[in-house]
Amino acid sequence: MLLTIDRLSIAYELADGRELEAIKDFSLTLERGRIAGIVGQSGAGKSTIGKAVLGLLGENARISGGRILLEGEDIAGFSERQFGAIRGKRVGYIYQNPMTALNPVLSIGEQLIETIETHTDKRGTAARSYAVELLTGAEVSHPEERLTKYPHQLSGGLCQRIVFAIAIAAQPDLIIADEPTTALDVTVQKAVLGTLKRLAAQENIAIVLITHDMGVVSQMCDEVYVLLRGQLVERGPTMQIITAPQERYTQELMAAIPSVEQRRARFDVLDAFEETPGRQRGIDYLRAGTVALAHGDTMLAISNLSKTFTGEKGGAGFKALDSVGFAVRRGETFGIVGESGSGKSTIGRAILGLVHPDPGAIIALDGHPIGQENRQALSRKLQCIFQDPYASLNPRMDAGTNITYGIRAAGLVPRKHAQRLAEDLLEVVGLPRAAATKMPHAFSGGERQRIGIARALAYRPGLIFCDEPTSALDVTVQAEILNLMKELQDSLGLTLVFVSHDLAVVRQMCDSVIVMRAGRIVEEGPAEQVLTEPADPYTRQLLSAMPRFLRSAAAS
Amino acid sequence: MINFVLRRLGQSAILLVIMSLLVFVGMYVVSDPVAVMAGEDATAADRAALAAAYGLDQPLPVQYLTFLANIVQGDFGTSFVYGRPVLDLIFERLPATLEVVFLAMVLGLAFGIPMGIFSGLNRRKPATRLISMITTIGYSIPNFWQALLFILVFAVWLRVLPATGRGPTTDFLGLQLSLFNAEGLRYMLLPAANLAVALICMQTRLARSGTQEVMYQDYMMFARAKGIAPRRLIGRHLLRNILIPIVTITALELGTLIAFSTVTETVFSWPGIGKLLLDSIYRSDRPVVVAYMILITLMFVLINLAADIIYAVLDPRIRYS
């Protein structure tokens, strides 16, 4: 057995001197050339296990029990010096974010060659030509030229391939891959995972793949370990875990994953909405603000929207958006999908007035063109739910104030009613009234996003712009938030513009959709049609790159 | 890059003109050089003659324009007090200041950076607490008081180093320096150490905070995971990243020390340029003061330009256009 983790426990020392067991009795076995996946939500302790194998735990963490056997040798108690002989040489490491894993001020060549010179007897030109060989193996185009580049000059996908090349430089027996594709676009992710799998098979390297993405697991892993709050919930062959999970937590995890293949009315997670008087009052408040107009009228009309970012020294500009036009009907959820750099965020920024579009663009909300001059009055009609719930709430205001300070400043609600309104709205989004007086740091990511939704709703806006509202959240939390948004959509008839890179989420949420690529709309239409019978080759490519797995058993 | 350098130099020309005007007018307002030169018992006629000889009877704008015209021809004027060309005076004194500042800089970097990196890496060791204590004390004690303590300890009690003055000098590329002979170096140690204390404290703190920040970056953990030897990890991956703020502060400090190490030079009777400035201000020697300030401004501009160029070398993400 190459790697045996035997009842491993890891404790973190807290600021007050107490200890927190982050990992409890975790066991794993891995043979040469096999791939084991460790899955679980953020905070489950997945990365901690990976770091423990490399001796990279922080100063405040210690192994409080169990053994880590690498080829029969217990490395759990190794010193920093002893780990020096293991790291890179016998166990390689692939880090989550390739853009931050490479040192920004050293060239790619130096970072690759220093690894080669540390672990092999190749020096000088021999090391350099081996570096080129490694990059070629990791499918890096123009390898010679890349050696002289710096990380910021390369894309995330290329950086991750370079990280692969570094990880396999010394031909290790084992690689710890910590969320290797989380930071990458879906089409890049597919290619990068393909490379990793091929390299592992070719060099007979075993991989511990840490991920939260079941799609990645089903594509890569032989065996899966499901982790919940530091404890192993279930282990088994990949197919078995995905199609016939035994434990309740694993079943919930599977049920929460949005599928690009089928649309479901709701995810099978528990929604606890108590029908209280406060909640009803909140819903009445919101309903009263929605002007009673028929579904189907055009709420947002955009035509000829272009945005050119001028290059340096007045050189040819970069066209982020090129004559984009579409219409959003009242009461629908309108999806904008595309990979990073496709211009989908720029559309949102143009609507919100954060970038000035090129002359000639028309953005009309509810029949009235939006200019730069009447922005202030717009906040009533146009609100935003942000991507990062950790950054979008003011950390120095309690939740209630976060929800109402905007509408109070706009004079939409008298001060004395603000507190009650905030509490009502918290109930609308499924949080207790008492949450109003708590500070943002007391909430989890999903709870914060609920507060963010309540804040946007408080304006009773005609249109809510949702910028990747769940991409920072765990999959079960995502399911809860998406359920909430559907629920609100049904009861309030909201109009949502929903930006996402995740086609499965779009499939679950959207009525119509546009697919963006390089600043242009390549396909548009009803979501069902675009995602089931894509007409454009790019849409087909996006769809085929989505990691997918059989869920027939899981869904039942 | 060349464009950037040229543009910066162009901007600094404007800066130099403004600086000269400010100092010129300032000196005119605060003192009357004729009164200082002529002395108590000079007659009105003597004063008038003196004023006419130095062109001080002209209106201020005319005086200033004449001064500018002369500078363009490379003539910074003649000292009222010494009766010698100003540039000769300044360049005579400059090497003494430069060498003592240079030694202080070397001491500051040689002690500060390693101490800072050590405390950044070993936050819980007793040595770190000791370093932190020393740097706090070093910062808090005023410069002149430190100078007096140094003299008391090393010159008066221990009698190992001379208290004041400059030792024998040797000729180096036409400059008179005491850096290259043992006796001269002995005289330099106390003033240089005096200047170095604040530098060491500052570099230690910069290196420590830089280390603490950089050590937690993903790329440092990834470099450890690659199996890179600790020496290379610190000497290359870490150092390269913490040097940028250090270069900034070092550049600023270098300029400040050359220009205004007046206190130290006074206490140790070091015949440097700071002492010249002080004497000239007392005696209303306007040409010296104005020329000095212009040269110092120019020096600041060049040092900061050098720092900007070093940034671009250190950090490939910085590009000037």
CSV table of N, CA, C and O in Angstrom, one decimal, chain B residues 176-271:
chain,number,residue,atom,x,y,z
B,176,GLN,N,38.6,62.6,-1.2
B,176,GLN,CA,39.4,62.4,0.0
B,176,GLN,C,38.5,61.6,0.9
B,176,GLN,O,37.5,62.0,1.5
B,177,LEU,N,38.8,60.3,1.1
B,177,LEU,CA,38.0,59.4,1.9
B,177,LEU,C,38.8,58.8,3.1
B,177,LEU,O,39.9,58.5,2.9
B,178,SER,N,38.1,58.6,4.2
B,178,SER,CA,38.8,57.9,5.3
B,178,SER,C,38.3,56.5,5.5
B,178,SER,O,38.6,55.8,6.4
B,179,LEU,N,37.5,56.1,4.5
B,179,LEU,CA,36.9,54.7,4.5
B,179,LEU,C,38.0,53.7,4.4
B,179,LEU,O,37.8,52.5,4.8
B,180,PHE,N,39.1,54.0,3.7
B,180,PHE,CA,40.0,53.0,3.3
B,180,PHE,C,41.3,52.9,4.2
B,180,PHE,O,42.3,52.3,3.8
B,181,ASN,N,41.3,53.6,5.3
B,181,ASN,CA,42.4,53.3,6.2
B,181,ASN,C,41.9,53.1,7.6
B,181,ASN,O,40.8,53.7,8.0
B,182,ALA,N,42.5,52.2,8.4
B,182,ALA,CA,42.0,51.8,9.6
B,182,ALA,C,41.8,52.9,10.6
B,182,ALA,O,40.7,53.0,11.3
B,183,GLU,N,42.7,53.8,10.7
B,183,GLU,CA,42.6,55.0,11.6
B,183,GLU,C,41.4,55.8,11.2
B,183,GLU,O,40.6,56.2,12.1
B,184,GLY,N,41.2,56.1,9.9
B,184,GLY,CA,40.1,56.9,9.4
B,184,GLY,C,38.8,56.2,9.8
B,184,GLY,O,37.8,56.9,10.2
B,185,LEU,N,38.8,54.9,9.6
B,185,LEU,CA,37.6,54.1,9.9
B,185,LEU,C,37.2,54.2,11.3
B,185,LEU,O,36.0,54.3,11.7
B,186,ARG,N,38.2,54.2,12.2
B,186,ARG,CA,37.9,54.4,13.7
B,186,ARG,C,37.1,55.6,14.0
B,186,ARG,O,36.2,55.6,14.8
B,187,TYR,N,37.5,56.7,13.3
B,187,TYR,CA,36.9,58.0,13.5
B,187,TYR,C,35.4,57.9,13.0
B,187,TYR,O,34.5,58.6,13.5
B,188,MET,N,35.2,57.2,12.0
B,188,MET,CA,33.9,57.1,11.3
B,188,MET,C,32.9,56.3,12.1
B,188,MET,O,31.7,56.5,11.9
B,189,LEU,N,33.4,55.3,12.9
B,189,LEU,CA,32.5,54.3,13.4
B,189,LEU,C,31.3,55.0,14.3
B,189,LEU,O,30.2,54.6,14.1
B,190,LEU,N,31.7,55.9,15.2
B,190,LEU,CA,30.6,56.4,16.0
B,190,LEU,C,29.6,57.2,15.3
B,190,LEU,O,28.4,56.9,15.5
B,191,PRO,N,30.0,58.2,14.4
B,191,PRO,CA,28.9,58.9,13.7
B,191,PRO,C,28.1,57.9,12.8
B,191,PRO,O,26.9,58.0,12.7
B,192,ALA,N,28.8,57.0,12.2
B,192,ALA,CA,28.0,56.0,11.3
B,192,ALA,C,27.1,55.2,12.1
B,192,ALA,O,25.9,55.0,11.8
B,193,ALA,N,27.5,54.7,13.3
B,193,ALA,CA,26.7,53.9,14.2
B,193,ALA,C,25.5,54.7,14.6
B,193,ALA,O,24.3,54.2,14.7
B,194,ASN,N,25.7,56.0,14.9
B,194,ASN,CA,24.7,56.9,15.4
B,194,ASN,C,23.6,57.0,14.3
B,194,ASN,O,22.4,56.9,14.6
B,195,LEU,N,24.0,57.2,13.1
B,195,LEU,CA,23.0,57.2,12.0
B,195,LEU,C,22.4,55.9,11.8
B,195,LEU,O,21.2,55.8,11.4
B,196,ALA,N,23.1,54.8,12.0
B,196,ALA,CA,22.6,53.5,11.7
B,196,ALA,C,21.5,53.0,12.6
B,196,ALA,O,20.7,52.2,12.2
B,197,VAL,N,21.5,53.5,13.8
B,197,VAL,CA,20.6,52.9,14.8
B,197,VAL,C,19.1,53.0,14.3
B,197,VAL,O,18.4,52.0,14.2
B,198,ALA,N,18.7,54.2,13.9
B,198,ALA,CA,17.4,54.4,13.4
B,198,ALA,C,17.1,53.5,12.2
B,198,ALA,O,16.0,52.9,12.0
B,199,LEU,N,18.1,53.4,11.3
B,199,LEU,CA,18.0,52.6,10.1
B,199,LEU,C,17.8,51.2,10.4
B,199,LEU,O,16.9,50.5,9.8
B,200,ILE,N,18.6,50.6,11.3
B,200,ILE,CA,18.5,49.2,11.7
B,200,ILE,C,17.1,49.0,12.2
B,200,ILE,O,16.4,48.0,11.8
B,201,CYS,N,16.6,49.9,13.1
B,201,CYS,CA,15.3,49.7,13.7
B,201,CYS,C,14.2,49.6,12.6
B,201,CYS,O,13.3,48.8,12.5
B,202,MET,N,14.3,50.6,11.6
B,202,MET,CA,13.3,50.7,10.6
B,202,MET,C,13.4,49.4,9.7
B,202,MET,O,12.3,48.9,9.3
B,203,GLN,N,14.6,49.1,9.2
B,203,GLN,CA,14.7,47.9,8.3
B,203,GLN,C,14.2,46.6,9.0
B,203,GLN,O,13.6,45.8,8.4
B,204,THR,N,14.5,46.5,10.3
B,204,THR,CA,14.1,45.3,11.0
B,204,THR,C,12.5,45.2,11.0
B,204,THR,O,12.0,44.2,10.6
B,205,ARG,N,11.9,46.4,11.3
B,205,ARG,CA,10.4,46.4,11.3
B,205,ARG,C,9.9,46.1,9.9
B,205,ARG,O,8.9,45.3,9.7
B,206,LEU,N,10.5,46.7,8.9
B,206,LEU,CA,10.0,46.5,7.5
B,206,LEU,C,10.1,45.0,7.1
B,206,LEU,O,9.2,44.4,6.6
B,207,ALA,N,11.3,44.5,7.4
B,207,ALA,CA,11.6,43.1,7.0
B,207,ALA,C,10.7,42.2,7.8
B,207,ALA,O,10.2,41.2,7.2
B,208,ARG,N,10.4,42.5,9.0
B,208,ARG,CA,9.6,41.6,9.8
B,208,ARG,C,8.2,41.6,9.3
B,208,ARG,O,7.6,40.5,9.1
B,209,SER,N,7.6,42.8,9.1
B,209,SER,CA,6.2,42.8,8.7
B,209,SER,C,6.1,42.2,7.3
B,209,SER,O,5.1,41.5,7.0
B,210,GLY,N,7.1,42.5,6.4
B,210,GLY,CA,7.1,41.9,5.1
B,210,GLY,C,7.1,40.4,5.2
B,210,GLY,O,6.4,39.6,4.5
B,211,THR,N,8.0,39.8,6.0
B,211,THR,CA,8.1,38.4,6.2
B,211,THR,C,6.8,37.8,6.7
B,211,THR,O,6.4,36.8,6.1
B,212,GLN,N,6.2,38.4,7.7
B,212,GLN,CA,5.0,37.8,8.2
B,212,GLN,C,3.9,37.8,7.1
B,212,GLN,O,3.1,36.9,7.1
B,213,GLU,N,3.9,38.8,6.3
B,213,GLU,CA,2.9,38.8,5.3
B,213,GLU,C,3.2,37.8,4.2
B,213,GLU,O,2.3,37.0,3.8
B,214,VAL,N,4.4,37.8,3.7
B,214,VAL,CA,4.7,36.9,2.6
B,214,VAL,C,4.7,35.4,2.9
B,214,VAL,O,4.3,34.6,2.2
B,215,MET,N,5.1,35.1,4.2
B,215,MET,CA,5.2,33.7,4.6
B,215,MET,C,3.8,33.0,4.5
B,215,MET,O,3.8,31.8,4.3
B,216,TYR,N,2.8,33.8,4.6
B,216,TYR,CA,1.4,33.2,4.6
B,216,TYR,C,0.8,33.2,3.2
B,216,TYR,O,-0.3,32.8,3.0
B,217,GLN,N,1.6,33.6,2.2
B,217,GLN,CA,1.1,33.6,0.8
B,217,GLN,C,1.1,32.2,0.3
B,217,GLN,O,1.9,31.3,0.7
B,218,ASP,N,0.2,31.9,-0.6
B,218,ASP,CA,0.0,30.6,-1.2
B,218,ASP,C,1.4,30.1,-1.8
B,218,ASP,O,1.8,29.0,-1.7
B,219,TYR,N,2.0,31.0,-2.5
B,219,TYR,CA,3.2,30.6,-3.2
B,219,TYR,C,4.4,30.2,-2.3
B,219,TYR,O,5.2,29.4,-2.7
B,220,MET,N,4.4,30.7,-1.1
B,220,MET,CA,5.4,30.2,-0.1
B,220,MET,C,5.1,28.8,0.3
B,220,MET,O,6.0,28.0,0.4
B,221,MET,N,3.8,28.5,0.6
B,221,MET,CA,3.5,27.2,1.0
B,221,MET,C,3.7,26.2,-0.2
B,221,MET,O,4.2,25.1,0.0
B,222,PHE,N,3.4,26.7,-1.4
B,222,PHE,CA,3.6,25.8,-2.6
B,222,PHE,C,5.1,25.5,-2.7
B,222,PHE,O,5.5,24.4,-3.1
B,223,ALA,N,5.9,26.6,-2.5
B,223,ALA,CA,7.4,26.4,-2.6
B,223,ALA,C,7.9,25.4,-1.6
B,223,ALA,O,8.7,24.6,-1.9
B,224,ARG,N,7.3,25.5,-0.4
B,224,ARG,CA,7.7,24.5,0.6
B,224,ARG,C,7.3,23.1,0.1
B,224,ARG,O,8.0,22.1,0.3
B,225,ALA,N,6.1,23.0,-0.4
B,225,ALA,CA,5.6,21.7,-0.9
B,225,ALA,C,6.4,21.1,-2.0
B,225,ALA,O,6.4,19.9,-2.2
B,226,LYS,N,7.1,22.0,-2.7
B,226,LYS,CA,8.0,21.5,-3.8
B,226,LYS,C,9.2,20.9,-3.3
B,226,LYS,O,9.9,20.2,-4.0
B,227,GLY,N,9.5,21.2,-2.0
B,227,GLY,CA,10.7,20.6,-1.4
B,227,GLY,C,11.9,21.5,-1.5
B,227,GLY,O,13.0,21.0,-1.3
B,228,ILE,N,11.7,22.8,-1.8
B,228,ILE,CA,12.8,23.7,-1.9
B,228,ILE,C,13.5,23.8,-0.6
B,228,ILE,O,12.9,23.9,0.5
B,229,ALA,N,14.9,23.9,-0.6
B,229,ALA,CA,15.6,24.0,0.7
B,229,ALA,C,15.3,25.3,1.4
B,229,ALA,O,15.1,26.3,0.7
B,230,PRO,N,15.3,25.3,2.7
B,230,PRO,CA,14.9,26.5,3.5
B,230,PRO,C,15.7,27.7,3.1
B,230,PRO,O,15.2,28.8,3.0
B,231,ARG,N,17.0,27.5,2.8
B,231,ARG,CA,17.9,28.6,2.4
B,231,ARG,C,17.4,29.3,1.2
B,231,ARG,O,17.4,30.6,1.1
B,232,ARG,N,17.0,28.6,0.2
B,232,ARG,CA,16.6,29.1,-1.1
B,232,ARG,C,15.2,29.8,-0.9
B,232,ARG,O,14.9,30.8,-1.4
B,233,LEU,N,14.4,29.1,0.0
B,233,LEU,CA,13.0,29.6,0.3
B,233,LEU,C,13.1,31.0,0.8
B,233,LEU,O,12.4,31.9,0.4
B,234,ILE,N,14.1,31.2,1.8
B,234,ILE,CA,14.2,32.5,2.4
B,234,ILE,C,15.0,33.5,1.5
B,234,ILE,O,14.5,34.6,1.3
B,235,GLY,N,16.1,33.0,1.0
B,235,GLY,CA,17.0,33.9,0.2
B,235,GLY,C,16.4,34.3,-1.1
B,235,GLY,O,16.8,35.4,-1.6
B,236,ARG,N,15.5,33.6,-1.7
B,236,ARG,CA,15.1,33.9,-3.0
B,236,ARG,C,13.6,34.2,-3.0
B,236,ARG,O,13.1,35.3,-3.3
B,237,HIS,N,12.8,33.2,-2.6
B,237,HIS,CA,11.3,33.4,-2.7
B,237,HIS,C,10.8,34.5,-1.7
B,237,HIS,O,10.0,35.3,-2.1
B,238,LEU,N,11.3,34.5,-0.5
B,238,LEU,CA,10.9,35.5,0.5
B,238,LEU,C,11.5,36.8,0.2
B,238,LEU,O,10.8,37.8,0.0
B,239,LEU,N,12.9,36.8,0.2
B,239,LEU,CA,13.6,38.1,0.1
B,239,LEU,C,13.2,38.9,-1.1
B,239,LEU,O,12.9,40.1,-1.0
B,240,ARG,N,13.0,38.3,-2.2
B,240,ARG,CA,12.7,39.0,-3.4
B,240,ARG,C,11.3,39.7,-3.3
B,240,ARG,O,11.1,40.8,-3.8
B,241,ASN,N,10.4,39.1,-2.5
B,241,ASN,CA,9.1,39.7,-2.3
B,241,ASN,C,9.1,40.8,-1.3
B,241,ASN,O,8.3,41.7,-1.3
B,242,ILE,N,10.0,40.7,-0.3
B,242,ILE,CA,9.9,41.8,0.8
B,242,ILE,C,10.8,43.0,0.5
B,242,ILE,O,10.8,44.0,1.2
B,243,LEU,N,11.6,42.8,-0.6
B,243,LEU,CA,12.6,43.9,-0.9
B,243,LEU,C,11.9,45.2,-1.3
B,243,LEU,O,12.5,46.3,-1.2
B,244,ILE,N,10.7,45.1,-1.9
B,244,ILE,CA,10.2,46.3,-2.5
B,244,ILE,C,9.9,47.4,-1.5
B,244,ILE,O,10.4,48.6,-1.7
B,245,PRO,N,9.2,47.2,-0.5
B,245,PRO,CA,9.1,48.3,0.5
B,245,PRO,C,10.4,48.7,1.1
B,245,PRO,O,10.6,49.9,1.4
B,246,ILE,N,11.3,47.7,1.3
B,246,ILE,CA,12.6,48.1,1.8
B,246,ILE,C,13.4,49.0,0.9
B,246,ILE,O,13.9,50.0,1.4
B,247,VAL,N,13.3,48.8,-0.4
B,247,VAL,CA,13.9,49.7,-1.3
B,247,VAL,C,13.3,51.1,-1.2
B,247,VAL,O,14.1,52.1,-1.2
B,248,THR,N,12.0,51.2,-1.1
B,248,THR,CA,11.4,52.5,-1.1
B,248,THR,C,11.9,53.3,0.1
B,248,THR,O,12.3,54.4,0.0
B,249,ILE,N,11.9,52.7,1.3
B,249,ILE,CA,12.3,53.4,2.5
B,249,ILE,C,13.8,53.7,2.5
B,249,ILE,O,14.2,54.7,2.9
B,250,THR,N,14.5,52.7,2.0
B,250,THR,CA,16.0,52.9,2.0
B,250,THR,C,16.3,54.1,1.1
B,250,THR,O,17.1,55.0,1.4
B,251,ALA,N,15.6,54.3,0.0
B,251,ALA,CA,15.9,55.4,-0.9
B,251,ALA,C,15.5,56.7,-0.2
B,251,ALA,O,16.3,57.6,-0.3
B,252,LEU,N,14.4,56.7,0.4
B,252,LEU,CA,14.0,58.0,1.1
B,252,LEU,C,15.0,58.3,2.2
B,252,LEU,O,15.4,59.4,2.4
B,253,GLU,N,15.4,57.3,3.0
B,253,GLU,CA,16.3,57.5,4.1
B,253,GLU,C,17.7,57.9,3.6
B,253,GLU,O,18.3,58.8,4.2
B,254,LEU,N,18.1,57.3,2.5
B,254,LEU,CA,19.4,57.7,2.0
B,254,LEU,C,19.5,59.2,1.7
B,254,LEU,O,20.4,59.9,2.1
B,255,GLY,N,18.4,59.7,1.0
B,255,GLY,CA,18.4,61.1,0.7
B,255,GLY,C,18.4,61.9,1.9
B,255,GLY,O,19.1,62.9,2.1
B,256,THR,N,17.5,61.5,2.9
B,256,THR,CA,17.4,62.3,4.1
B,256,THR,C,18.7,62.4,4.9
B,256,THR,O,19.1,63.4,5.4
B,257,LEU,N,19.4,61.2,4.9
B,257,LEU,CA,20.6,61.2,5.7
B,257,LEU,C,21.7,62.1,5.0
B,257,LEU,O,22.4,62.8,5.7
B,258,ILE,N,21.8,62.0,3.7
B,258,ILE,CA,22.8,62.8,3.1
B,258,ILE,C,22.5,64.3,3.3
B,258,ILE,O,23.4,65.1,3.6
B,259,ALA,N,21.2,64.6,3.1
B,259,ALA,CA,20.9,66.0,3.2
B,259,ALA,C,20.9,66.6,4.6
B,259,ALA,O,21.3,67.7,4.9
B,260,PHE,N,20.4,65.8,5.6
B,260,PHE,CA,20.1,66.4,6.9
B,260,PHE,C,20.7,65.6,8.0
B,260,PHE,O,20.0,65.4,9.1
B,261,SER,N,21.9,65.1,7.9
B,261,SER,CA,22.5,64.4,9.0
B,261,SER,C,23.2,65.5,9.9
B,261,SER,O,24.2,65.2,10.5
B,262,THR,N,22.6,66.6,9.9
B,262,THR,CA,23.2,67.8,10.6
B,262,THR,C,23.5,67.6,12.0
B,262,THR,O,24.5,67.9,12.5
B,263,VAL,N,22.5,66.9,12.7
B,263,VAL,CA,22.6,66.8,14.2
B,263,VAL,C,23.9,65.9,14.5
B,263,VAL,O,24.7,66.3,15.3
B,264,THR,N,23.9,64.8,13.8
B,264,THR,CA,25.0,63.8,14.0
B,264,THR,C,26.4,64.5,13.7
B,264,THR,O,27.3,64.4,14.5
B,265,GLU,N,26.4,65.2,12.6
B,265,GLU,CA,27.7,65.9,12.2
B,265,GLU,C,28.1,66.9,13.2
B,265,GLU,O,29.3,67.1,13.5
B,266,THR,N,27.1,67.6,13.8
B,266,THR,CA,27.4,68.6,14.8
B,266,THR,C,27.9,68.0,16.1
B,266,THR,O,29.0,68.4,16.6
B,267,VAL,N,27.3,67.0,16.5
B,267,VAL,CA,27.7,66.4,17.8
B,267,VAL,C,29.1,65.8,17.7
B,267,VAL,O,29.9,66.0,18.6
B,268,PHE,N,29.4,65.2,16.5
B,268,PHE,CA,30.7,64.5,16.4
B,268,PHE,C,31.7,65.4,15.7
B,268,PHE,O,32.8,64.9,15.3
B,269,SER,N,31.3,66.7,15.5
B,269,SER,CA,32.2,67.6,14.8
B,269,SER,C,32.7,67.0,13.5
B,269,SER,O,33.9,67.1,13.1
B,270,TRP,N,31.8,66.4,12.8
B,270,TRP,CA,32.2,65.7,11.5
B,270,TRP,C,32.1,66.8,10.4
B,270,TRP,O,31.0,67.4,10.2
B,271,PRO,N,33.2,67.0,9.7
B,271,PRO,CA,33.2,68.1,8.7
B,271,PRO,C,32.4,67.8,7.5
B,271,PRO,O,33.0,67.9,6.4
